Structures are given as structure tokens and as C-alpha cells.
Amino acid sequence: MTAPKTLYDKIWDAHVADESEDGTCLLYIDRHLVHEVTSPQAFEGLRMAGRGVRAPDKTIAVPDHNVPTTLDRASGIKNEESRIQVDALDQNARDFGIHYYPVSDVRQGIVHIVGPEQGWTLPGMTVVCGDSHTATHGAFGALAHGIGTSEVEHVLATQTLIQKKSKNMKVEITGKLRPGVTAKDITLSVIGATGTAGGTGYVIEYCGEAIRDLSMEGRMTVCNMAIEGGARAGLIAPDEKTFEYCKGRPHAPKGAAWEAAVAWWKTLYSDDDAHWDKVITLKGEDIAPVVTWGTSPEDVLPITATVPSASDFAGGKIDAAQRSLEYMGLEPGTPLSEIEIDTVFIGSCTNGRIEDLRAAAEILKGKKIKDGLRAMVVPGSGLVRAQAEEEGLADIFKEAGFEWRLAGCSMCLAMNPDQLSPGERCAATSNRNFEGRQGRGGRTHLMSPAMAAAAAVTGHLTDVRELL
Amino acid sequence: MEKFAKLTGVAAPLPLINVDTDMIIPKQFLKTIKRSGLGVNLFDEMRYGDDGSELPDFVLNKPAYRDAEILVAGENFGCGSSREHAPWAIKDFGIRCVIAPSYADIFYNNCFKNGILPIVLPQEQVDVLMKDAEKGANARMTIDLEAQTVTTSDGESFGFDVDPFRKHCLLNGLDDIGLTMEKVASIDTFEAAASAARPWV
Ligand code: SF4
């Protein structure tokens, strides 16, 4: 009898191409996603060494970080450095013969949204990308790692990654979520409970009834932020919902190959007696709609709470909290729901999918955003955008006063012109509230799309349950 | 990766301690799409004035050292961030070997990944080499990785230590990719078996 295994163990074992005596493995990579910022030096390295891409058919590139999301972008990228990076990706994709979705392609979008959408990401695969939010793809039961530029080159050349195995951590969300509570609230609450280093050294598997009940979009939101909890990867065991999502996608298997794939995918779950190095359990009923108040994703509180004071914390967190409060311009004791905002950003690889736009539009329907507010929706891909237009969501956003943008990373990291100015306060559906993340001096509160929409209507952080 | 076996060249003296990666390559040059081409910005803020003109006093701007291939420096060289742009810039300038009493850990590792030999020697010996380097273009030092020696222009020789595995990699021009390439048969075998088992991948 073979020893019981976790889902992570099973995927890992199915991809070890070579193992050294010290436990260092060559892990075979099934899908390599590439974007314009972390790849140019890697491609250049290949050229200098006279190497090619070992598996161009498993390598997919799309520009996302630098691309403008304004409607005039067909006229070209104005920022020279950004334009050069995107042009370099165009050239590299052509020269090395990898799959490519250029800016002009309706399928272009954020790499972590395009991969699943096109059926590149499938259960049981190993997926890497020179980007920390590669964890997103774990929602399919795929082992998905973020990697650095040297490793990007390594994967391009060898289709493998030099890796040592991580430990197993189980995060179980039991029971049902209450109305107004979403996947974003789950993932933020987990980080709030474990801290941003809680997952360091682990691969997390999310499980439990509340996770099973989530749509694939919701599961992607949960896994996307595994990295914010310190884990390199997050996983959710594939099930009928996963198969349903994958079926018929352009690069998903068809016919007999589909049947064979599903048969294998059904074996991808953690065995009952599998060993866990760490287990965290949260009750779905206990999770409230949350927002962040500070400059770390672990600075999470229910919207009904008040701004904490530094003395509520211990150890090194005291100074960090003090610094956060100053940076965020917040007074301890202020109810979170009284914090006024200037800007609303709905988008990113965390919450830029169709379900996220539906959730926000649901709140905005027939309403207007607060006077003087700047609000934008940046769909995660051109196809999400098209679908939202078809469903009438775009009209709801536009009538409410939102800007309706083209697909890209946009204000998630403000590498394109979408930036906050110093002191500007933003309700954002993205994943990082670090100092300066959305623009120098900008202040970010992370939350779900529904919560961001609610804030857009009232002009301050708002408990979405009051608008349901 | 480029092999490193034996090198005879001009050594530039940089008698500073704690040379950090911001000094080696300031952050405004990290937006580049290239690993090469950074040599012109190596030590940018020490090397150029505000108007972009060369500062004649900086060692690499002096005629004797414009083609330096070796750098002799003070302790804790390469401290600061992990940016691989630092060894990229050094290599691109044409420097293949750094000699110092100690290095920051990440920088030290990054050097080996990029075909640069970072040599650690006791302070007294670095002092001797620093003096030798100050003689200018006629003082050519010789680095022999196989023999693990540094020889001054006067023929004085010092032995140095280097991890055997890293030495092997440098001598043979093996980077991580090169090493993995040695296992290409395993990858081929795995790939064939995997595509038979999971043809949809
Ligand atoms: S949306 Fe944000 S987090 Fe996601 S890939 Fe783009 S920049 Fe990174």
C-alpha cells in the first residue's frame, strides 16, 4: 500500500524529472506564462547562449503590466520604457515561436486571467510565471509558482525548475458564508489570521464547504492571495465545477483526451490520512466583509470595526502599525466605515473576472457614484470586457459614473499611467496595499468588488450588507 | 555562461568598504530590458557628474583603468539589494574578477551565476594587491583559477579558496541552465513518459 498523499504530494510526484541526493529536484513545467516585465533579460540570455525555448508550445506570453488601459491605446504606448518592454515581448514571442496575445488581440489581458480563460491552465499541471501571483492557477488544482528572471530563463531553456519540496499546510473554511461575504473576504481573513509570513515554506491547500461552494472565479481570488500569506502556492482540489469551467476552452483537451484527462483529474485530492505540517480552520459563518486599514495585507478588520492603535499590537508590529497609521493618515478609534475615499479601482488578477464585475454591478445598478469621486473598472481581459458589455454590466458601470477601461494590470501596481497621487485614498479590489504600490504616497484599502462598489456609492468605506 | 580559467589584466583599485549595489548600479537603470549594456552605468553616481560628464578622478575614468578586468576593493563588497543588475553591470564593463576581504552573500552568489570570480583574501594581502593595482596599466595581475592563485605584477603570489563545485562550474562555463542541460536525458525520458501518460498537456 502506498502512503497517503496530499494533493501537493501527488502533483509534485507526477512532475519530478530528476532528484539529487540532497533532495533537490528538477520539476517538469507544463505551462510557462510570460509577461513583458520579468522576461526580456531571460530571452536575451537565451540568445547570448545560443539556446532556444525547449517547449514553445507550452509557453504563453501576454503583455499586461505596462499596457495603457485607456480607450486610445491602439494609437501606441506613450511612455518610452513601457513601449520598449512591450515591443521586446512582441519580438521575443515571434523569434522564439511561443503562443502570444498582443495588445491588439481581444484575448489580451492579465496573464493570470488569460491562462485559465484560454484553457492553458488545467488540473494537475505545474504552472510557472515570472510573477508572484501565479498562485492564482492553484484554483484548478495546478501547482503554480512565481519565479525570478534567472528561473524564467531556466524554464525557457530546460522546461524544468530546480526546486526543493515545501511543507504541506491545510486551510479549511467550514460551513457557509453569510450574505455579502465573498472569496476576497475569505482570503483576506486567512491572511489576517496567519499573518503575511504564516505560509512561508508551505504550499497551502484550501478546502472545506465554503471553498467547495465558491465558483472557479472565487477560488482563483482565494489562491491569488496565497502569496500575500507568504506561501509560494495555494491549491484547491479539482471537482465537477473545475471540469465544467475547463470544458470547451480553446486549449482544453477534447473527445477521448478529455475523458482521459478527467479520469486522472479525479484522482487529484488529498488522501484522508495524509500528513499536514500545519492546519488552520476558520468558520465560514464567522467571516465578515473586511477591509484593510494599514500597509500590509495582514492589516485586515471587519468593516464594522474601528481603526486600531499601535498599542493593540505586540513586538515589532507596534512600530510597523504606527508607521502604517501615519502613512494611511488614520486616527485610532475611527470607525472604518467613516473613512472617506477619493478613488475606486475595480480590477486586477485578484478581482478582474466576470463574476467580480457582476458582483460590483449588482450593487451599482440604478445608482450613481458619490460626487467628485474617481472610479474605474479595468476588466482582467478583453474577453471579460466583451462579456460584461454583452451582459449589460458595462452600461451599469458607465451610468453609475465609472470609467470603463481596456484590460491590463493598471492601478494594481501603477506601472502604466493609472496612479494615485500622494495622499489620494483608494478603495481597491487588488492585492497589495504596500506603501507607494498604487502610486507614490497613495493610500490603498483592499476589499471585495461588492465592497468597493458600495464605497463608490457612499464615498466612504461601507458595509455592503447595508446596500443589499 | 562564459568560462573562467586564467586571466591576466589590469586591476583597478577601489579602496572603499561597503560598496553597495546602489553604488554599483543605481535603481533608475533597473527598468532596462537588457542584462547587457549596463556597463556604461556601472558606478554611475560616482563616475558621472550631474550633467552626465565623466568625473576624471574616479578610477574607471582614468586612462590607465578604462580597460580594467579586475577590481580590488574593501570589505563587504556588494551589500544592499539582491539585484542581479549589479554583477550584470560589472561583467558588461569588462570586469571578470573582484578581489576583496569579504562580500555580501547574495552578491557573492550572483557573481558565480554570471561568470564573475569573486576572490576572498585576507586584508593584508588585499592591501598588497591594492598597492600593486595603483601602479596603473603596466601592472598586470594574473588570476589562475585552476591553481587558485593571484600573482602580482612583481611575481608575488597568493593562494585563495573557492568552493570546489563553483570552481568546476566556472572552469567549465556551467550555469544552472548548463548544469540542468547535463541532465537533459532525464528530462527527455520524463517528457516522453509524461506525454504518454498525459497527452493533453
Ligand atoms: S494585476 Fe497586479 S498583482 Fe496581478 S499580475 Fe498584474 S500587477 Fe501583478
XYZ file of C-alpha atoms and ligand atoms in Angstrom:
677
model
C 0.000 0.000 0.000
C 1.332 3.434 -0.858
C 1.499 6.049 1.835
C -1.385 8.562 1.882
C -0.558 11.716 -0.045
C -1.736 15.287 -0.179
C -2.806 16.878 -3.442
C 0.522 18.718 -3.454
C 2.421 15.427 -2.992
C 0.565 13.889 -5.929
C 1.216 16.740 -8.358
C 4.826 17.021 -7.201
C 5.486 13.295 -7.641
C 3.992 13.376 -11.121
C 6.485 16.061 -12.212
C 9.885 15.119 -10.763
C 12.189 14.651 -13.754
C 15.333 14.185 -11.679
C 16.239 14.056 -7.996
C 19.697 14.659 -6.490
C 20.907 13.026 -3.308
C 20.327 16.229 -1.322
C 16.648 16.273 -2.324
C 16.984 18.959 -4.966
C 14.665 18.123 -7.833
C 14.161 19.111 -11.406
C 10.451 19.736 -11.577
C 8.997 19.478 -15.064
C 6.902 22.504 -16.032
C 3.702 22.015 -18.036
C 2.858 25.672 -18.612
C 5.116 28.701 -18.622
C 3.322 32.043 -18.678
C 5.359 35.078 -19.631
C 4.790 38.840 -19.403
C 6.844 41.802 -20.526
C 8.480 42.965 -17.288
C 10.395 39.938 -15.992
C 11.200 38.231 -19.268
C 13.385 40.426 -21.513
C 16.682 39.518 -19.813
C 15.733 35.859 -19.850
C 15.161 35.864 -23.603
C 18.327 37.834 -24.086
C 20.160 35.221 -22.037
C 18.914 32.509 -24.353
C 20.148 34.444 -27.359
C 23.580 35.041 -25.863
C 23.984 31.359 -25.069
C 22.616 30.296 -28.437
C 19.752 28.437 -26.782
C 16.163 28.106 -27.854
C 12.901 27.669 -25.956
C 12.643 23.956 -25.214
C 8.859 23.771 -25.328
C 7.432 26.777 -27.187
C 4.049 25.029 -27.363
C 3.886 25.139 -23.548
C 4.957 28.780 -23.336
C 2.385 31.576 -23.459
C 3.105 35.294 -23.455
C 0.900 38.329 -22.977
C 1.753 41.961 -22.158
C -0.189 43.279 -19.165
C 1.776 45.298 -16.577
C 2.771 48.246 -18.767
C -0.114 48.488 -21.177
C -2.303 51.582 -21.077
C -5.948 50.801 -20.321
C -7.380 53.964 -21.830
C -9.502 53.637 -24.943
C -6.893 55.360 -27.122
C -4.255 52.738 -26.616
C -4.392 51.498 -30.199
C -2.508 54.692 -31.010
C 0.544 53.326 -29.177
C 2.180 53.384 -25.744
C 3.415 56.863 -24.942
C 5.827 56.025 -22.122
C 9.017 55.041 -23.884
C 10.332 52.490 -21.379
C 6.945 50.787 -21.251
C 6.709 50.722 -25.016
C 10.163 49.193 -25.317
C 9.295 46.448 -22.836
C 6.113 45.564 -24.699
C 7.881 45.708 -28.084
C 10.546 43.387 -26.717
C 7.895 40.848 -25.758
C 6.367 41.107 -29.261
C 9.748 40.414 -30.783
C 10.664 37.591 -28.401
C 7.341 35.857 -28.906
C 7.875 35.986 -32.668
C 11.541 34.962 -32.596
C 11.027 32.021 -30.271
C 7.695 30.904 -31.679
C 5.719 30.947 -28.423
C 1.961 31.496 -28.115
C 1.247 35.197 -27.943
C -1.678 37.519 -27.295
C -0.625 41.012 -28.388
C -2.177 44.222 -27.079
C -4.400 44.399 -30.158
C -5.881 40.918 -29.544
C -9.283 40.787 -27.827
C -7.944 37.861 -25.752
C -5.179 40.032 -24.262
C -5.391 40.664 -20.547
C -3.713 39.984 -17.223
C -1.608 36.855 -17.625
C -3.296 35.101 -14.681
C -6.716 35.711 -16.186
C -5.794 34.813 -19.753
C -4.197 31.463 -18.814
C -7.333 29.895 -17.288
C -9.642 31.645 -19.743
C -7.898 30.099 -22.741
C -7.738 26.651 -21.135
C -3.952 26.715 -20.744
C -4.283 26.139 -17.024
C -5.657 22.683 -16.235
C -5.822 20.487 -13.122
C -2.696 18.607 -12.080
C -0.364 20.810 -14.085
C 2.756 22.621 -12.967
C 2.458 26.275 -13.939
C 5.105 28.977 -13.535
C 5.346 32.661 -14.390
C 7.801 35.413 -13.552
C 5.204 36.897 -11.247
C 4.312 36.185 -7.648
C 0.560 35.979 -8.258
C 0.994 32.838 -10.315
C -0.553 31.227 -7.229
C -3.906 32.108 -8.848
C -3.768 28.999 -11.043
C -3.811 26.793 -7.945
C -7.595 27.196 -8.030
C -7.607 24.445 -10.677
C -5.573 22.049 -8.570
C -2.467 23.069 -10.530
C 0.855 23.571 -8.731
C 1.611 27.181 -9.640
C 4.790 29.032 -8.607
C 6.035 32.578 -9.093
C 9.695 32.660 -10.238
C 12.531 35.173 -10.812
C 14.151 36.211 -14.079
C 17.023 33.709 -13.890
C 14.465 30.971 -13.334
C 12.366 32.238 -16.228
C 15.400 31.689 -18.424
C 15.971 28.284 -16.836
C 12.427 27.196 -17.617
C 12.553 28.582 -21.147
C 15.726 26.622 -21.819
C 15.009 23.379 -19.963
C 11.251 23.305 -19.232
C 12.224 22.474 -15.645
C 12.708 24.333 -12.400
C 15.268 23.483 -9.719
C 13.172 23.030 -6.584
C 13.110 21.549 -3.133
C 9.780 20.407 -1.798
C 7.792 22.691 0.509
C 5.765 21.637 3.534
C 2.025 20.943 3.440
C -0.473 23.309 5.049
C -4.217 22.817 5.135
C -6.531 25.819 5.390
C -10.078 24.697 5.957
C -13.064 27.044 5.738
C -16.024 25.195 7.202
C -19.737 25.871 6.765
C -21.463 28.567 4.715
C -20.606 32.188 4.062
C -23.113 34.807 5.184
C -24.753 37.162 2.644
C -22.402 39.898 1.412
C -19.312 37.816 2.203
C -17.167 36.742 -0.744
C -13.987 34.905 -1.733
C -11.969 38.093 -1.181
C -13.188 38.244 2.407
C -12.111 34.624 2.900
C -8.623 35.129 1.544
C -8.064 38.407 3.411
C -9.393 36.868 6.625
C -6.999 33.926 6.296
C -4.063 36.337 5.916
C -5.378 38.320 8.863
C -5.361 35.123 10.913
C -1.976 33.734 9.815
C -0.028 36.914 9.059
C 1.934 37.650 5.900
C 4.652 35.164 6.834
C 2.271 32.466 8.104
C 2.540 30.480 4.910
C 6.289 30.824 4.401
C 7.795 27.482 3.458
C 4.405 25.907 2.762
C 2.147 25.089 -0.099
C -1.402 25.761 1.094
C -4.386 23.637 0.182
C -7.694 25.418 0.756
C -10.582 23.105 1.488
C -13.879 22.875 3.352
C -17.505 23.517 2.463
C -17.147 27.284 1.971
C -14.326 26.714 -0.548
C -16.249 23.965 -2.360
C -19.219 26.332 -2.647
C -17.134 29.001 -4.408
C -17.227 29.423 -8.179
C -13.969 28.983 -10.100
C -13.624 32.776 -10.166
C -13.929 32.877 -6.387
C -11.420 30.064 -5.979
C -8.958 31.986 -8.141
C -9.401 35.011 -5.890
C -8.600 32.871 -2.843
C -5.483 31.233 -4.349
C -4.279 34.508 -5.878
C -3.515 35.885 -2.431
C -1.793 32.757 -1.066
C 1.421 34.615 -1.816
C 0.325 37.510 0.409
C 0.177 34.983 3.214
C 3.779 34.015 2.466
C 3.048 30.719 0.707
C 4.530 30.237 -2.716
C 1.499 28.342 -3.946
C -2.129 27.726 -2.996
C -4.171 24.762 -4.179
C -7.804 23.733 -4.360
C -8.673 20.161 -5.320
C -10.411 19.987 -8.697
C -14.050 18.910 -8.809
C -17.018 18.960 -11.188
C -17.043 22.771 -11.131
C -13.421 22.799 -12.237
C -14.066 20.366 -15.061
C -17.123 22.331 -16.127
C -15.084 25.550 -16.272
C -12.327 23.926 -18.339
C -14.546 22.077 -20.754
C -14.624 23.542 -24.252
C -11.923 26.175 -23.582
C -9.685 26.692 -26.640
C -6.714 24.752 -25.268
C -8.528 22.204 -23.121
C -8.456 18.607 -24.381
C -11.364 17.338 -26.455
C -13.048 13.975 -27.021
C -11.197 10.917 -25.773
C -8.342 13.053 -24.462
C -10.860 14.973 -22.374
C -12.224 11.745 -20.874
C -8.696 10.540 -20.074
C -7.828 13.871 -18.512
C -10.914 13.931 -16.305
C -10.223 10.366 -15.183
C -6.793 11.463 -13.935
C -8.009 14.753 -12.518
C -10.491 12.827 -10.357
C -7.567 11.213 -8.531
C -6.249 14.630 -7.520
C -7.311 15.133 -3.919
C -5.619 14.779 -0.563
C -5.994 11.300 0.895
C -7.864 11.084 4.188
C -4.840 10.156 6.258
C -2.385 12.462 4.510
C 0.102 14.252 6.725
C -0.207 18.022 7.222
C 2.615 20.062 8.698
C 0.164 22.784 9.702
C -3.617 23.112 9.819
C -5.720 26.283 10.065
C -9.502 26.198 10.374
C -11.874 29.147 10.052
C -15.660 29.018 10.275
C -17.366 30.408 7.187
C -20.107 31.904 9.384
C -17.517 33.930 11.315
C -16.140 35.702 8.256
C -17.432 39.247 7.764
C -16.939 41.660 4.876
C -13.449 43.002 5.599
C -11.205 45.881 4.578
C -7.550 46.598 5.195
C -6.632 49.640 7.246
C -2.802 49.520 7.015
C 0.006 48.910 4.559
C 0.254 45.135 4.820
C -2.403 42.695 3.582
C -2.475 41.240 7.111
C -3.885 44.542 8.410
C -7.413 43.229 7.995
C -10.534 44.039 10.019
C -14.281 43.589 9.610
C -15.860 46.737 8.183
C -17.769 47.091 11.464
C -14.522 47.583 13.433
C -12.599 50.743 14.246
C -9.076 51.797 13.281
C -6.720 50.088 15.751
C -3.974 51.831 17.649
C -0.350 50.752 17.627
C -0.645 49.687 21.254
C -3.109 46.984 20.237
C -0.151 45.089 18.827
C 2.941 43.402 20.218
C 6.614 43.133 19.295
C 7.864 44.524 16.006
C 4.297 45.067 14.843
C 3.918 48.054 17.189
C 6.313 50.185 15.160
C 5.010 48.816 11.882
C 1.417 49.657 12.859
C 2.424 53.165 13.918
C 4.158 53.705 10.591
C 1.123 52.314 8.742
C -1.299 54.609 10.581
C 0.827 57.627 9.781
C 1.216 56.664 6.150
C -2.502 55.966 5.839
C -3.419 59.163 7.687
C -5.751 57.400 10.106
C -6.727 58.143 13.713
C -7.098 55.146 16.052
C -10.706 54.649 17.149
C -12.244 55.985 13.934
C -14.954 53.632 12.660
C -13.652 52.078 9.443
C -16.984 52.880 7.792
C -16.326 56.598 8.275
C -13.123 56.645 6.232
C -13.731 58.790 3.158
C -12.205 57.793 -0.152
C -11.178 59.633 -3.332
C -10.893 56.781 -5.786
C -12.286 53.342 -6.527
C -10.369 50.745 -8.503
C -12.100 47.551 -9.580
C -9.826 45.136 -11.425
C -6.539 43.147 -11.120
C -5.770 39.438 -11.263
C -7.446 39.132 -7.849
C -10.819 40.559 -8.834
C -10.912 41.361 -12.532
C -13.050 38.430 -13.685
C -16.656 38.410 -14.880
C -18.101 37.329 -11.557
C -16.320 40.220 -9.837
C -17.816 42.688 -12.282
C -21.246 41.140 -11.795
C -20.960 41.487 -8.029
C -19.975 45.142 -8.303
C -22.635 45.932 -10.914
C -25.272 44.316 -8.714
C -24.585 46.957 -6.066
C -24.287 49.819 -8.564
C -27.418 49.080 -10.539
C -29.544 52.223 -10.791
C -27.184 54.170 -8.532
C -24.600 56.891 -9.028
C -21.148 57.141 -7.555
C -20.589 59.856 -4.965
C -19.921 63.286 -6.492
C -16.272 64.096 -7.096
C -15.103 60.515 -6.869
C -12.782 58.981 -9.453
C -13.868 55.430 -10.208
C -12.628 52.952 -12.775
C -13.292 49.396 -13.806
C -10.427 47.619 -15.549
C -11.583 44.205 -16.780
C -8.994 41.462 -16.419
C -9.078 40.552 -20.094
C -10.551 41.688 -23.371
C -12.928 38.730 -23.235
C -14.124 39.625 -19.733
C -14.708 43.122 -21.054
C -16.674 41.851 -24.053
C -18.784 39.561 -21.900
C -19.528 42.349 -19.433
C -20.665 44.537 -22.318
C -22.905 41.775 -23.577
C -24.431 41.264 -20.150
C -25.138 44.956 -19.803
C -22.707 45.385 -16.916
C -20.655 47.977 -18.786
C -23.731 50.188 -19.076
C -24.401 49.901 -15.363
C -20.837 50.974 -14.593
C -20.878 53.829 -17.075
C -24.271 55.097 -15.936
C -23.081 54.995 -12.346
C -20.120 57.189 -13.314
C -17.310 54.644 -13.620
C -14.685 54.795 -16.343
C -14.890 51.636 -18.439
C -11.314 50.688 -19.335
C -9.432 48.221 -21.502
C -7.744 45.173 -19.980
C -4.452 45.242 -18.044
C -2.883 45.417 -14.598
C -3.493 49.144 -14.429
C -3.688 50.698 -10.993
C -2.892 47.421 -9.221
C 0.770 48.359 -9.418
C 0.676 51.654 -11.286
C 3.391 50.829 -13.752
C 1.235 52.325 -16.508
C -0.185 55.864 -16.203
C -3.003 54.779 -13.813
C -1.614 56.001 -10.497
C -2.711 57.540 -7.225
C -1.257 60.890 -6.270
C 0.212 61.495 -2.804
C -2.448 61.255 -0.102
C -5.117 60.008 -2.509
C -7.210 57.300 -0.822
C -8.417 54.326 -2.841
C -10.882 51.505 -2.313
C -9.233 48.775 -4.360
C -10.025 45.209 -5.292
C -6.344 44.402 -5.924
C -3.982 42.516 -3.627
C -1.283 44.792 -2.241
C -1.646 47.830 -0.036
C 2.107 48.445 0.340
C 3.387 51.997 0.641
C 3.507 53.514 -2.812
C 2.110 50.413 -4.506
C -0.604 52.300 -6.394
C 1.476 55.446 -6.770
C 3.844 57.391 -4.550
C 2.077 58.399 -1.327
C -1.167 56.710 -2.404
C -3.338 55.074 0.287
C -4.908 51.716 -0.518
C -7.735 49.882 1.230
C -8.189 46.342 -0.063
C -11.659 44.837 -0.272
C -14.062 42.793 -2.388
C -15.650 44.134 -5.601
C -19.036 44.436 -3.889
C -17.471 46.414 -1.025
C -15.622 48.654 -3.489
C -18.870 49.322 -5.332
C -20.597 50.163 -2.064
C -17.800 52.600 -1.214
C -18.177 54.187 -4.642
C -21.846 54.880 -3.946
C -21.396 56.395 -0.478
C -17.936 57.936 -0.831
C -16.656 56.199 2.276
C -15.781 52.636 3.275
C -19.152 50.952 3.615
C -20.637 47.720 4.878
C -22.028 46.284 1.665
C -24.729 44.475 3.661
C -26.459 47.830 4.162
C -26.975 48.101 0.407
C -28.132 44.548 -0.227
C 27.905 31.083 -19.094
C 31.347 32.287 -20.136
C 34.189 30.122 -18.832
C 36.710 31.496 -16.416
C 40.112 29.798 -16.247
C 43.053 32.187 -16.363
C 43.093 35.946 -16.668
C 45.932 38.439 -16.936
C 44.792 42.016 -16.898
C 44.778 45.459 -15.387
C 43.367 45.691 -11.857
C 41.509 48.818 -10.767
C 41.904 49.841 -7.114
C 38.676 50.853 -5.319
C 39.763 51.285 -1.701
C 36.265 51.638 -0.237
C 34.423 49.436 2.207
C 30.696 48.630 1.994
C 30.365 49.284 -1.705
C 26.624 48.663 -2.090
C 24.581 47.584 -5.056
C 23.067 51.073 -5.352
C 26.552 52.413 -5.922
C 27.304 49.611 -8.365
C 24.148 50.215 -10.388
C 21.579 52.831 -9.236
C 17.906 51.905 -9.334
C 16.937 54.055 -12.324
C 18.706 51.536 -14.534
C 16.625 48.559 -13.427
C 13.868 49.336 -15.925
C 16.060 48.100 -18.717
C 15.080 45.149 -20.853
C 18.678 44.023 -21.080
C 21.272 42.420 -18.888
C 23.953 43.789 -21.156
C 24.561 47.435 -21.751
C 24.663 48.245 -18.040
C 28.456 48.654 -18.042
C 28.210 52.292 -19.057
C 26.198 52.923 -15.870
C 28.447 50.900 -13.566
C 29.154 53.078 -10.504
C 27.049 55.733 -12.255
C 26.793 58.264 -9.446
C 30.493 58.065 -8.604
C 31.501 58.058 -12.215
C 29.491 60.908 -13.731
C 28.583 64.452 -12.715
C 25.041 65.818 -12.642
C 25.402 66.915 -16.255
C 26.447 63.414 -17.313
C 30.095 64.277 -17.836
C 32.802 61.929 -16.579
C 34.389 62.765 -13.237
C 38.116 62.492 -14.037
C 39.091 61.420 -10.540
C 37.021 58.261 -10.485
C 39.263 55.279 -11.040
C 37.465 53.784 -14.042
C 37.627 57.143 -15.837
C 41.420 57.272 -15.638
C 43.148 56.226 -18.864
C 45.112 53.505 -17.084
C 41.981 51.727 -15.869
C 39.462 52.140 -18.651
C 40.038 48.555 -19.708
C 40.369 47.092 -16.225
C 39.370 43.423 -15.962
C 39.946 43.042 -12.228
C 38.628 45.122 -9.356
C 40.319 45.281 -5.957
C 38.040 46.613 -3.211
C 37.407 46.863 0.517
C 35.366 44.641 2.791
C 31.659 43.860 2.468
C 31.600 44.481 -1.239
C 28.201 44.224 -2.931
C 25.973 44.800 0.101
C 22.370 46.005 -0.346
C 19.729 44.624 -2.637
C 19.673 41.324 -4.483
C 19.606 42.945 -7.914
C 21.343 40.777 -10.445
C 21.878 44.027 -12.330
C 24.972 44.591 -10.155
C 27.014 41.653 -11.472
C 25.473 42.266 -14.904
C 26.909 45.801 -14.890
C 30.327 44.684 -13.642
C 30.595 41.987 -16.268
C 29.344 44.272 -19.009
C 32.062 46.792 -18.175
C 34.571 44.013 -18.717
C 35.484 43.103 -15.149
C 35.651 39.330 -14.640
C 37.211 39.154 -11.192
C 36.726 41.059 -7.945
C 39.169 40.762 -5.065
C 38.070 41.836 -1.588
C 38.325 40.720 2.048
C 34.578 39.903 2.175
C 31.312 40.148 0.222
C 27.631 40.381 0.846
C 26.202 36.914 0.457
C 23.703 37.426 -2.359
C 26.095 39.430 -4.467
C 28.721 36.741 -3.985
C 26.312 34.085 -5.295
C 25.140 36.269 -8.160
C 28.747 36.681 -9.340
C 29.176 32.938 -9.880
C 25.884 32.810 -11.804
C 27.257 35.405 -14.171
C 30.775 34.166 -14.839
C 32.499 36.529 -12.421
C 35.067 35.188 -9.940
C 34.843 36.889 -6.530
C 38.079 36.176 -4.661
C 38.316 36.458 -0.877
C 41.739 37.212 0.568
C 42.891 38.428 3.980
C 43.043 42.206 4.395
C 46.890 42.255 4.401
C 47.054 40.506 1.057
C 44.317 42.725 -0.394
C 46.427 45.683 0.783
C 49.413 44.366 -1.201
C 47.224 43.867 -4.282
C 45.681 47.315 -3.859
C 49.185 48.843 -3.927
C 50.054 46.804 -6.995
C 46.859 47.911 -8.741
C 47.673 51.540 -8.024
C 50.703 51.260 -10.281
C 48.425 51.579 -13.293
C 48.260 49.993 -16.715
C 51.703 48.441 -16.618
C 50.896 46.420 -13.532
C 49.047 43.404 -14.837
C 47.814 40.850 -12.348
C 47.280 37.199 -13.142
C 44.407 35.136 -11.783
C 44.694 31.379 -12.200
C 41.501 29.646 -11.104
C 42.829 26.137 -11.761
C 45.819 26.754 -9.464
C 43.780 29.085 -7.211
C 46.411 31.813 -7.223
C 46.610 35.566 -7.677
C 50.015 36.797 -8.904
C 51.057 40.455 -8.753
C 52.980 42.268 -11.473
C 56.108 41.631 -9.386
C 55.539 37.897 -9.337
C 54.336 37.689 -5.749
C 51.675 35.014 -5.481
C 48.757 34.394 -3.078
C 46.598 31.292 -2.901
C 42.824 31.600 -2.439
C 39.972 29.266 -1.523
C 36.959 28.565 -3.669
C 34.154 26.059 -3.324
C 35.087 23.035 -5.499
C 31.662 22.820 -7.109
C 31.614 26.507 -8.011
C 35.144 26.252 -9.335
C 34.043 23.360 -11.524
C 31.128 25.429 -12.831
C 33.269 28.466 -13.628
C 36.074 26.468 -15.245
C 33.575 24.715 -17.469
C 31.303 27.686 -18.008
C 28.367 25.920 -16.356
C 25.494 27.965 -15.004
C 22.300 26.475 -13.516
C 20.985 26.040 -17.003
C 24.219 24.429 -18.138
C 24.040 22.001 -15.222
C 20.438 21.150 -15.891
C 21.377 20.627 -19.531
C 23.725 17.875 -18.331
C 20.591 16.087 -17.163
C 18.789 16.558 -20.429
C 18.499 12.783 -20.843
C 16.422 12.613 -17.647
C 14.243 15.449 -18.890
C 13.801 13.766 -22.273
C 12.845 10.489 -20.600
C 10.451 12.223 -18.252
C 8.897 14.264 -21.038
C 8.292 11.193 -23.180
C 6.708 9.274 -20.300
C 4.628 12.260 -19.200
C 3.284 12.969 -22.653
C 2.313 9.318 -22.997
C 0.552 9.395 -19.625
C -0.972 12.873 -20.045
C -1.136 13.545 -23.769
C -3.407 16.570 -23.278
C -0.680 18.609 -21.543
S -2.904 42.595 -11.670
Fe -1.449 43.301 -10.168
S -0.858 41.539 -8.978
Fe -1.867 40.821 -10.822
S -0.211 40.380 -12.265
Fe -0.905 42.482 -12.633
S 0.394 43.741 -11.335
Fe 0.632 41.653 -10.625
